[in-house]
Amino acid sequence: MGSAATATKVNATAIPASDFGRVLAQRERRFAAALLAPAFLALLATTTFPLLFLVWTSAFRMDLAMPFTNGYVGLENYKVLLTDERFWSSLLISLVYTGSTVILQVVIGLALALLVMDMKRGQGWFRVIAILPVVLSPAVVGMIWRTFMLAPEFGIIDFLAINAGLGSKNWLGDPLLAMVSVIIIHTWQWTPFAFMVLLASLAALPEDIYEAARLDRATAWQRFQRITLPLLRPAIVMVIIMRTMVALTAFAAIFTVTGGGPGTATEILNLYAYRKSFTELSIGYGSALAVALLIVTILISAVLFAMRRAK
């Protein structure tokens, strides 16, 4: 240790005092870069390179059923995509699915957060119970709903419908009911996320503003409309952005519950790309569909981020 300290002292004294701070900062930057390099390379390997490979693949005809037709086609897959009625149908289903689930999650999550904020006891238990669906795998959630909730005759939802005089319904065999079912499943699983975020934001709001509003005899609705909603706006927009990006790329729960059916009634764009790639073995066209989904997600996210910045 004595020799190392001596060497450090010699090196430090060999550098002019005016440059010592700059040299030290350079060494710290190199040390920080060395620490970040493995994580950065791992990030490139797992996100950037697969994305570039996906874009590159979309410029080729890669049909595993007819490999003799494979080759570079440029933008041909995208031209076919624009005239593909199934693509537009799956895109519309994706937008309906995303919009309805996100709106329901925000509205129900905010209502639950306001309700829990007024609870004098049991808030902790409610939070624990409410967060349980989020920690479940979407595939497991799909199996639970398909087996125990929506099964004809003995499923809980069907049992309640029969006792309510509505009769037994084919929840997953009817196109409209199947769409409603997958929307309810996604909303059930992810509303707790919106609830927890909005509850934390509500707890951080300044109480003195509400006291002043009560002194001015503002009603509960006026306090909610003029104080709570404006102050919660950043949190609400952030929940909308995060949930929209996830809903657009949803897959496991729908695949487990309906498989995109009946027919293509619940076939969102992500599921269509999967079917093209791994069921019909058209890898190139499936990649073009995935790139289209990526572009749609980026555009919608950009609009939502612009809304977040706007006053």
mmCIF file of C-alpha atoms in Angstrom:
data_model
loop_
_atom_site.group_PDB
_atom_site.id
_atom_site.type_symbol
_atom_site.label_atom_id
_atom_site.label_comp_id
_atom_site.label_asym_id
_atom_site.label_seq_id
_atom_site.Cartn_x
_atom_site.Cartn_y
_atom_site.Cartn_z
ATOM 1 C CA MET A 1 0.000 0.000 0.000
ATOM 2 C CA GLY A 2 2.899 2.294 0.733
ATOM 3 C CA SER A 3 4.360 1.883 -2.783
ATOM 4 C CA ALA A 4 0.912 2.427 -4.448
ATOM 5 C CA ALA A 5 0.326 5.596 -2.482
ATOM 6 C CA THR A 6 3.786 6.788 -3.439
ATOM 7 C CA ALA A 7 3.099 6.067 -7.159
ATOM 8 C CA THR A 8 -0.236 7.914 -7.021
ATOM 9 C CA LYS A 9 1.446 10.850 -5.350
ATOM 10 C CA VAL A 10 4.184 10.894 -8.036
ATOM 11 C CA ASN A 11 1.616 10.731 -10.875
ATOM 12 C CA ALA A 12 -0.479 13.485 -9.299
ATOM 13 C CA THR A 13 2.548 15.714 -8.849
ATOM 14 C CA ALA A 14 3.673 15.018 -12.466
ATOM 15 C CA ILE A 15 0.438 16.593 -13.812
ATOM 16 C CA PRO A 16 0.182 20.403 -13.767
ATOM 17 C CA ALA A 17 -2.303 21.651 -11.222
ATOM 18 C CA SER A 18 -4.376 23.391 -13.913
ATOM 19 C CA ASP A 19 -4.914 20.096 -15.795
ATOM 20 C CA PHE A 20 -5.374 17.843 -12.782
ATOM 21 C CA GLY A 21 -9.158 18.402 -12.560
ATOM 22 C CA ARG A 22 -9.621 17.779 -16.281
ATOM 23 C CA VAL A 23 -7.577 14.562 -16.217
ATOM 24 C CA LEU A 24 -9.473 13.325 -13.170
ATOM 25 C CA ALA A 25 -12.828 14.018 -14.901
ATOM 26 C CA GLN A 26 -11.667 12.122 -18.008
ATOM 27 C CA ARG A 27 -10.688 9.116 -15.916
ATOM 28 C CA GLU A 28 -14.052 9.161 -14.148
ATOM 29 C CA ARG A 29 -15.871 9.293 -17.493
ATOM 30 C CA ARG A 30 -13.842 6.342 -18.810
ATOM 31 C CA PHE A 31 -14.549 4.404 -15.626
ATOM 32 C CA ALA A 32 -18.297 5.142 -15.914
ATOM 33 C CA ALA A 33 -18.247 4.110 -19.594
ATOM 34 C CA ALA A 34 -16.520 0.835 -18.671
ATOM 35 C CA LEU A 35 -19.228 0.120 -16.096
ATOM 36 C CA LEU A 36 -22.057 0.917 -18.537
ATOM 37 C CA ALA A 37 -20.589 -0.924 -21.530
ATOM 38 C CA PRO A 38 -21.884 -4.450 -20.643
ATOM 39 C CA ALA A 39 -25.429 -3.208 -20.018
ATOM 40 C CA PHE A 40 -25.331 -1.102 -23.183
ATOM 41 C CA LEU A 41 -24.138 -4.033 -25.300
ATOM 42 C CA ALA A 42 -26.798 -6.295 -23.771
ATOM 43 C CA LEU A 43 -29.440 -3.674 -24.580
ATOM 44 C CA LEU A 44 -28.257 -3.469 -28.189
ATOM 45 C CA ALA A 45 -28.218 -7.257 -28.516
ATOM 46 C CA THR A 46 -31.725 -7.737 -27.119
ATOM 47 C CA THR A 47 -33.581 -4.728 -28.559
ATOM 48 C CA THR A 48 -31.818 -2.833 -31.347
ATOM 49 C CA PHE A 49 -30.398 -5.746 -33.346
ATOM 50 C CA PRO A 50 -33.683 -7.764 -33.332
ATOM 51 C CA LEU A 51 -35.543 -4.630 -34.409
ATOM 52 C CA LEU A 52 -33.119 -4.001 -37.288
ATOM 53 C CA PHE A 53 -33.352 -7.670 -38.263
ATOM 54 C CA LEU A 54 -37.159 -7.403 -38.263
ATOM 55 C CA VAL A 55 -37.060 -4.391 -40.604
ATOM 56 C CA TRP A 56 -34.512 -6.147 -42.843
ATOM 57 C CA THR A 57 -36.651 -9.313 -42.966
ATOM 58 C CA SER A 58 -39.721 -7.310 -43.992
ATOM 59 C CA ALA A 59 -37.962 -6.426 -47.263
ATOM 60 C CA PHE A 60 -37.752 -10.100 -48.286
ATOM 61 C CA ARG A 61 -40.178 -12.755 -49.360
ATOM 62 C CA MET A 62 -39.491 -15.504 -46.806
ATOM 63 C CA ASP A 63 -42.111 -18.220 -47.190
ATOM 64 C CA LEU A 64 -41.080 -21.393 -45.397
ATOM 65 C CA ALA A 65 -43.815 -23.357 -47.185
ATOM 66 C CA MET A 66 -42.428 -22.350 -50.597
ATOM 67 C CA PRO A 67 -38.739 -21.543 -50.042
ATOM 68 C CA PHE A 68 -37.976 -21.579 -53.781
ATOM 69 C CA THR A 69 -39.870 -18.238 -54.100
ATOM 70 C CA ASN A 70 -37.815 -16.469 -51.423
ATOM 71 C CA GLY A 71 -35.812 -13.366 -52.255
ATOM 72 C CA TYR A 72 -35.481 -9.609 -51.912
ATOM 73 C CA VAL A 73 -38.735 -7.774 -52.762
ATOM 74 C CA GLY A 74 -38.084 -4.304 -51.348
ATOM 75 C CA LEU A 75 -41.353 -2.588 -50.352
ATOM 76 C CA GLU A 76 -43.574 -5.213 -51.993
ATOM 77 C CA ASN A 77 -44.727 -6.617 -48.630
ATOM 78 C CA TYR A 78 -45.890 -3.134 -47.598
ATOM 79 C CA LYS A 79 -47.760 -2.642 -50.889
ATOM 80 C CA VAL A 80 -49.576 -5.932 -50.304
ATOM 81 C CA LEU A 81 -50.285 -4.872 -46.724
ATOM 82 C CA LEU A 82 -52.051 -1.684 -47.845
ATOM 83 C CA THR A 83 -54.515 -3.715 -49.923
ATOM 84 C CA ASP A 84 -54.962 -6.473 -47.326
ATOM 85 C CA GLU A 85 -58.491 -6.258 -45.883
ATOM 86 C CA ARG A 86 -57.496 -8.529 -43.015
ATOM 87 C CA PHE A 87 -54.742 -6.072 -42.039
ATOM 88 C CA TRP A 88 -57.187 -3.153 -41.871
ATOM 89 C CA SER A 89 -59.685 -5.280 -39.959
ATOM 90 C CA SER A 90 -57.065 -6.344 -37.394
ATOM 91 C CA LEU A 91 -55.851 -2.738 -37.080
ATOM 92 C CA LEU A 92 -59.414 -1.552 -36.380
ATOM 93 C CA ILE A 93 -59.882 -4.318 -33.802
ATOM 94 C CA SER A 94 -56.574 -3.305 -32.167
ATOM 95 C CA LEU A 95 -57.689 0.332 -31.920
ATOM 96 C CA VAL A 96 -61.123 -0.577 -30.519
ATOM 97 C CA TYR A 97 -59.554 -2.997 -28.045
ATOM 98 C CA THR A 98 -56.906 -0.482 -26.953
ATOM 99 C CA GLY A 99 -59.215 2.520 -26.705
ATOM 100 C CA SER A 100 -61.960 0.757 -24.768
ATOM 101 C CA THR A 101 -59.632 -0.994 -22.327
ATOM 102 C CA VAL A 102 -57.578 2.129 -21.591
ATOM 103 C CA ILE A 103 -60.678 4.290 -21.008
ATOM 104 C CA LEU A 104 -62.222 1.667 -18.727
ATOM 105 C CA GLN A 105 -58.987 1.238 -16.782
ATOM 106 C CA VAL A 106 -58.578 4.970 -16.168
ATOM 107 C CA VAL A 107 -62.235 5.563 -15.224
ATOM 108 C CA ILE A 108 -62.551 2.531 -12.936
ATOM 109 C CA GLY A 109 -59.058 3.023 -11.501
ATOM 110 C CA LEU A 110 -59.788 6.670 -10.668
ATOM 111 C CA ALA A 111 -63.161 5.779 -9.119
ATOM 112 C CA LEU A 112 -61.529 3.102 -6.951
ATOM 113 C CA ALA A 113 -58.741 5.488 -5.935
ATOM 114 C CA LEU A 114 -61.245 8.153 -4.852
ATOM 115 C CA LEU A 115 -63.222 5.523 -2.940
ATOM 116 C CA VAL A 116 -60.176 4.132 -1.147
ATOM 117 C CA MET A 117 -58.931 7.619 -0.228
ATOM 118 C CA ASP A 118 -62.102 8.080 1.836
ATOM 119 C CA MET A 119 -61.716 4.723 3.591
ATOM 120 C CA LYS A 120 -60.791 5.062 7.252
ATOM 121 C CA ARG A 121 -59.808 1.409 7.639
ATOM 122 C CA GLY A 122 -58.693 -1.446 5.406
ATOM 123 C CA GLN A 123 -56.793 0.577 2.811
ATOM 124 C CA GLY A 124 -53.770 -1.708 3.085
ATOM 125 C CA TRP A 125 -55.796 -4.900 2.566
ATOM 126 C CA PHE A 126 -57.648 -3.351 -0.364
ATOM 127 C CA ARG A 127 -54.376 -2.421 -2.058
ATOM 128 C CA VAL A 128 -52.948 -5.926 -1.628
ATOM 129 C CA ILE A 129 -56.074 -7.605 -2.994
ATOM 130 C CA ALA A 130 -56.418 -5.115 -5.841
ATOM 131 C CA ILE A 131 -52.859 -5.605 -7.064
ATOM 132 C CA LEU A 132 -53.127 -9.419 -7.342
ATOM 133 C CA PRO A 133 -54.361 -9.547 -10.991
ATOM 134 C CA VAL A 134 -51.347 -7.516 -12.140
ATOM 135 C CA VAL A 135 -48.843 -10.069 -10.858
ATOM 136 C CA LEU A 136 -50.513 -12.931 -12.736
ATOM 137 C CA SER A 137 -49.235 -13.961 -16.146
ATOM 138 C CA PRO A 138 -51.615 -12.888 -18.965
ATOM 139 C CA ALA A 139 -51.650 -16.496 -20.183
ATOM 140 C CA VAL A 140 -52.731 -17.691 -16.720
ATOM 141 C CA VAL A 141 -55.385 -14.980 -16.589
ATOM 142 C CA GLY A 142 -56.683 -16.124 -19.962
ATOM 143 C CA MET A 143 -56.886 -19.745 -18.833
ATOM 144 C CA ILE A 144 -58.699 -18.763 -15.617
ATOM 145 C CA TRP A 145 -61.305 -16.737 -17.480
ATOM 146 C CA ARG A 146 -61.744 -19.314 -20.232
ATOM 147 C CA THR A 147 -62.111 -22.218 -17.805
ATOM 148 C CA PHE A 148 -63.827 -20.819 -14.703
ATOM 149 C CA MET A 149 -65.518 -17.589 -15.753
ATOM 150 C CA LEU A 150 -66.751 -17.851 -19.343
ATOM 151 C CA ALA A 151 -67.335 -21.571 -19.840
ATOM 152 C CA PRO A 152 -70.956 -22.272 -20.923
ATOM 153 C CA GLU A 153 -73.309 -23.670 -18.249
ATOM 154 C CA PHE A 154 -70.860 -23.892 -15.308
ATOM 155 C CA GLY A 155 -68.753 -20.742 -15.720
ATOM 156 C CA ILE A 156 -69.361 -18.058 -13.077
ATOM 157 C CA ILE A 157 -70.349 -15.373 -15.616
ATOM 158 C CA ASP A 158 -72.660 -17.765 -17.425
ATOM 159 C CA PHE A 159 -74.129 -18.928 -14.087
ATOM 160 C CA LEU A 160 -74.930 -15.321 -13.147
ATOM 161 C CA ALA A 161 -76.439 -14.649 -16.583
ATOM 162 C CA ILE A 162 -78.697 -17.697 -16.285
ATOM 163 C CA ASN A 163 -79.863 -16.686 -12.794
ATOM 164 C CA ALA A 164 -80.493 -13.140 -14.025
ATOM 165 C CA GLY A 165 -82.868 -14.550 -16.633
ATOM 166 C CA LEU A 166 -80.588 -13.793 -19.586
ATOM 167 C CA GLY A 167 -80.014 -17.448 -20.403
ATOM 168 C CA SER A 168 -76.785 -19.213 -21.241
ATOM 169 C CA LYS A 169 -74.494 -17.315 -23.613
ATOM 170 C CA ASN A 170 -71.750 -18.537 -25.892
ATOM 171 C CA TRP A 171 -69.285 -15.948 -24.599
ATOM 172 C CA LEU A 172 -66.363 -17.031 -26.739
ATOM 173 C CA GLY A 173 -68.292 -18.345 -29.739
ATOM 174 C CA ASP A 174 -70.235 -15.178 -30.565
ATOM 175 C CA PRO A 175 -68.092 -12.487 -32.304
ATOM 176 C CA LEU A 176 -69.488 -9.543 -30.319
ATOM 177 C CA LEU A 177 -69.485 -11.331 -26.960
ATOM 178 C CA ALA A 178 -65.964 -12.624 -27.604
ATOM 179 C CA MET A 179 -64.744 -9.066 -28.211
ATOM 180 C CA VAL A 180 -66.510 -7.827 -25.083
ATOM 181 C CA SER A 181 -65.007 -10.734 -23.122
ATOM 182 C CA VAL A 182 -61.383 -9.998 -24.077
ATOM 183 C CA ILE A 183 -61.918 -6.300 -23.295
ATOM 184 C CA ILE A 184 -63.283 -7.191 -19.847
ATOM 185 C CA ILE A 185 -60.398 -9.584 -19.184
ATOM 186 C CA HIS A 186 -57.737 -7.011 -20.067
ATOM 187 C CA THR A 187 -59.541 -4.341 -18.044
ATOM 188 C CA TRP A 188 -59.855 -6.672 -15.043
ATOM 189 C CA GLN A 189 -56.153 -7.467 -15.052
ATOM 190 C CA TRP A 190 -54.721 -3.985 -15.569
ATOM 191 C CA THR A 191 -57.142 -1.642 -13.800
ATOM 192 C CA PRO A 192 -55.205 -2.163 -10.526
ATOM 193 C CA PHE A 193 -52.169 -0.573 -12.184
ATOM 194 C CA ALA A 194 -54.120 2.608 -12.938
ATOM 195 C CA PHE A 195 -55.662 2.435 -9.467
ATOM 196 C CA MET A 196 -52.297 2.289 -7.684
ATOM 197 C CA VAL A 197 -50.752 5.118 -9.729
ATOM 198 C CA LEU A 198 -53.764 7.407 -9.293
ATOM 199 C CA LEU A 199 -54.098 6.560 -5.602
ATOM 200 C CA ALA A 200 -50.469 7.556 -5.016
ATOM 201 C CA SER A 201 -51.040 10.798 -6.934
ATOM 202 C CA LEU A 202 -54.205 11.547 -4.951
ATOM 203 C CA ALA A 203 -52.362 11.038 -1.674
ATOM 204 C CA ALA A 204 -49.760 13.619 -2.740
ATOM 205 C CA LEU A 205 -52.273 16.391 -3.494
ATOM 206 C CA PRO A 206 -52.081 19.395 -1.103
ATOM 207 C CA GLU A 207 -54.904 19.284 1.446
ATOM 208 C CA ASP A 208 -54.926 23.054 2.041
ATOM 209 C CA ILE A 209 -56.401 23.667 -1.422
ATOM 210 C CA TYR A 210 -59.359 21.447 -0.546
ATOM 211 C CA GLU A 211 -59.780 23.202 2.802
ATOM 212 C CA ALA A 212 -59.921 26.562 1.038
ATOM 213 C CA ALA A 213 -62.462 25.171 -1.453
ATOM 214 C CA ARG A 214 -64.635 23.872 1.425
ATOM 215 C CA LEU A 215 -64.505 27.305 3.076
ATOM 216 C CA ASP A 216 -65.724 28.745 -0.233
ATOM 217 C CA ARG A 217 -68.584 26.200 -0.073
ATOM 218 C CA ALA A 218 -67.518 24.340 -3.206
ATOM 219 C CA THR A 219 -69.459 21.113 -3.694
ATOM 220 C CA ALA A 220 -67.769 17.716 -3.956
ATOM 221 C CA TRP A 221 -68.296 17.687 -7.727
ATOM 222 C CA GLN A 222 -66.822 21.184 -8.069
ATOM 223 C CA ARG A 223 -63.766 20.183 -6.012
ATOM 224 C CA PHE A 224 -63.337 17.097 -8.180
ATOM 225 C CA GLN A 225 -63.801 18.972 -11.448
ATOM 226 C CA ARG A 226 -61.749 22.078 -10.658
ATOM 227 C CA ILE A 227 -59.054 20.758 -8.308
ATOM 228 C CA THR A 228 -58.639 16.988 -8.443
ATOM 229 C CA LEU A 229 -58.822 16.437 -12.192
ATOM 230 C CA PRO A 230 -56.445 19.290 -13.182
ATOM 231 C CA LEU A 231 -53.888 18.250 -10.548
ATOM 232 C CA LEU A 232 -54.161 14.575 -11.558
ATOM 233 C CA ARG A 233 -53.832 15.318 -15.268
ATOM 234 C CA PRO A 234 -50.095 14.452 -15.550
ATOM 235 C CA ALA A 235 -50.640 11.118 -13.780
ATOM 236 C CA ILE A 236 -53.733 10.311 -15.862
ATOM 237 C CA VAL A 237 -51.933 11.055 -19.124
ATOM 238 C CA MET A 238 -48.950 8.945 -18.050
ATOM 239 C CA VAL A 239 -51.266 6.022 -17.224
ATOM 240 C CA ILE A 240 -52.939 6.410 -20.618
ATOM 241 C CA ILE A 241 -49.573 6.400 -22.408
ATOM 242 C CA MET A 242 -48.257 3.335 -20.593
ATOM 243 C CA ARG A 243 -51.463 1.341 -20.872
ATOM 244 C CA THR A 244 -51.931 2.251 -24.552
ATOM 245 C CA MET A 245 -48.494 0.980 -25.504
ATOM 246 C CA VAL A 246 -49.091 -2.279 -23.628
ATOM 247 C CA ALA A 247 -52.634 -2.791 -24.973
ATOM 248 C CA LEU A 248 -51.509 -2.257 -28.577
ATOM 249 C CA THR A 249 -49.027 -5.106 -28.209
ATOM 250 C CA ALA A 250 -51.246 -7.413 -26.133
ATOM 251 C CA PHE A 251 -51.064 -11.028 -27.142
ATOM 252 C CA ALA A 252 -50.995 -13.788 -24.523
ATOM 253 C CA ALA A 253 -54.434 -13.340 -22.942
ATOM 254 C CA ILE A 254 -56.289 -13.048 -26.266
ATOM 255 C CA PHE A 255 -54.340 -15.951 -27.742
ATOM 256 C CA THR A 256 -55.192 -18.116 -24.724
ATOM 257 C CA VAL A 257 -58.875 -17.178 -24.507
ATOM 258 C CA THR A 258 -60.037 -16.903 -28.115
ATOM 259 C CA GLY A 259 -57.002 -17.503 -30.334
ATOM 260 C CA GLY A 260 -58.216 -14.478 -32.314
ATOM 261 C CA GLY A 261 -61.622 -16.056 -33.012
ATOM 262 C CA PRO A 262 -64.313 -16.813 -33.642
ATOM 263 C CA GLY A 263 -63.019 -16.351 -37.182
ATOM 264 C CA THR A 264 -61.056 -13.107 -36.926
ATOM 265 C CA ALA A 265 -63.434 -11.326 -34.506
ATOM 266 C CA THR A 266 -60.730 -10.756 -31.849
ATOM 267 C CA GLU A 267 -57.679 -10.908 -34.081
ATOM 268 C CA ILE A 268 -55.666 -7.827 -33.135
ATOM 269 C CA LEU A 269 -52.738 -6.791 -35.341
ATOM 270 C CA ASN A 270 -50.170 -8.425 -33.087
ATOM 271 C CA LEU A 271 -51.994 -11.749 -33.341
ATOM 272 C CA TYR A 272 -52.354 -11.431 -37.127
ATOM 273 C CA ALA A 273 -48.596 -10.919 -37.456
ATOM 274 C CA TYR A 274 -48.006 -14.017 -35.317
ATOM 275 C CA ARG A 275 -50.401 -16.120 -37.400
ATOM 276 C CA LYS A 276 -48.814 -14.995 -40.676
ATOM 277 C CA SER A 277 -45.314 -15.711 -39.405
ATOM 278 C CA PHE A 278 -45.699 -18.952 -37.480
ATOM 279 C CA THR A 279 -48.935 -20.540 -38.688
ATOM 280 C CA GLU A 280 -48.886 -19.613 -42.370
ATOM 281 C CA LEU A 281 -45.041 -19.525 -42.322
ATOM 282 C CA SER A 282 -44.855 -16.245 -44.267
ATOM 283 C CA ILE A 283 -42.012 -14.698 -42.281
ATOM 284 C CA GLY A 284 -41.393 -11.711 -44.558
ATOM 285 C CA TYR A 285 -45.004 -10.550 -44.643
ATOM 286 C CA GLY A 286 -45.387 -11.226 -40.912
ATOM 287 C CA SER A 287 -42.365 -8.990 -40.311
ATOM 288 C CA ALA A 288 -43.971 -6.225 -42.400
ATOM 289 C CA LEU A 289 -47.095 -6.507 -40.224
ATOM 290 C CA ALA A 290 -44.972 -6.252 -37.083
ATOM 291 C CA VAL A 291 -43.214 -3.162 -38.448
ATOM 292 C CA ALA A 292 -46.617 -1.633 -39.234
ATOM 293 C CA LEU A 293 -47.697 -2.270 -35.642
ATOM 294 C CA LEU A 294 -44.480 -0.649 -34.434
ATOM 295 C CA ILE A 295 -45.153 2.449 -36.565
ATOM 296 C CA VAL A 296 -48.740 2.697 -35.280
ATOM 297 C CA THR A 297 -47.529 2.383 -31.674
ATOM 298 C CA ILE A 298 -44.881 5.087 -32.164
ATOM 299 C CA LEU A 299 -47.356 7.480 -33.813
ATOM 300 C CA ILE A 300 -49.986 7.052 -31.098
ATOM 301 C CA SER A 301 -47.356 7.379 -28.362
ATOM 302 C CA ALA A 302 -46.026 10.571 -29.970
ATOM 303 C CA VAL A 303 -49.525 12.065 -30.006
ATOM 304 C CA LEU A 304 -50.060 11.134 -26.352
ATOM 305 C CA PHE A 305 -46.693 12.573 -25.294
ATOM 306 C CA ALA A 306 -47.570 15.792 -27.151
ATOM 307 C CA MET A 307 -50.844 15.903 -25.190
ATOM 308 C CA ARG A 308 -48.871 15.460 -21.970
ATOM 309 C CA ARG A 309 -46.680 18.461 -22.744
ATOM 310 C CA ALA A 310 -49.605 20.624 -23.858
ATOM 311 C CA LYS A 311 -51.170 22.799 -21.165
#
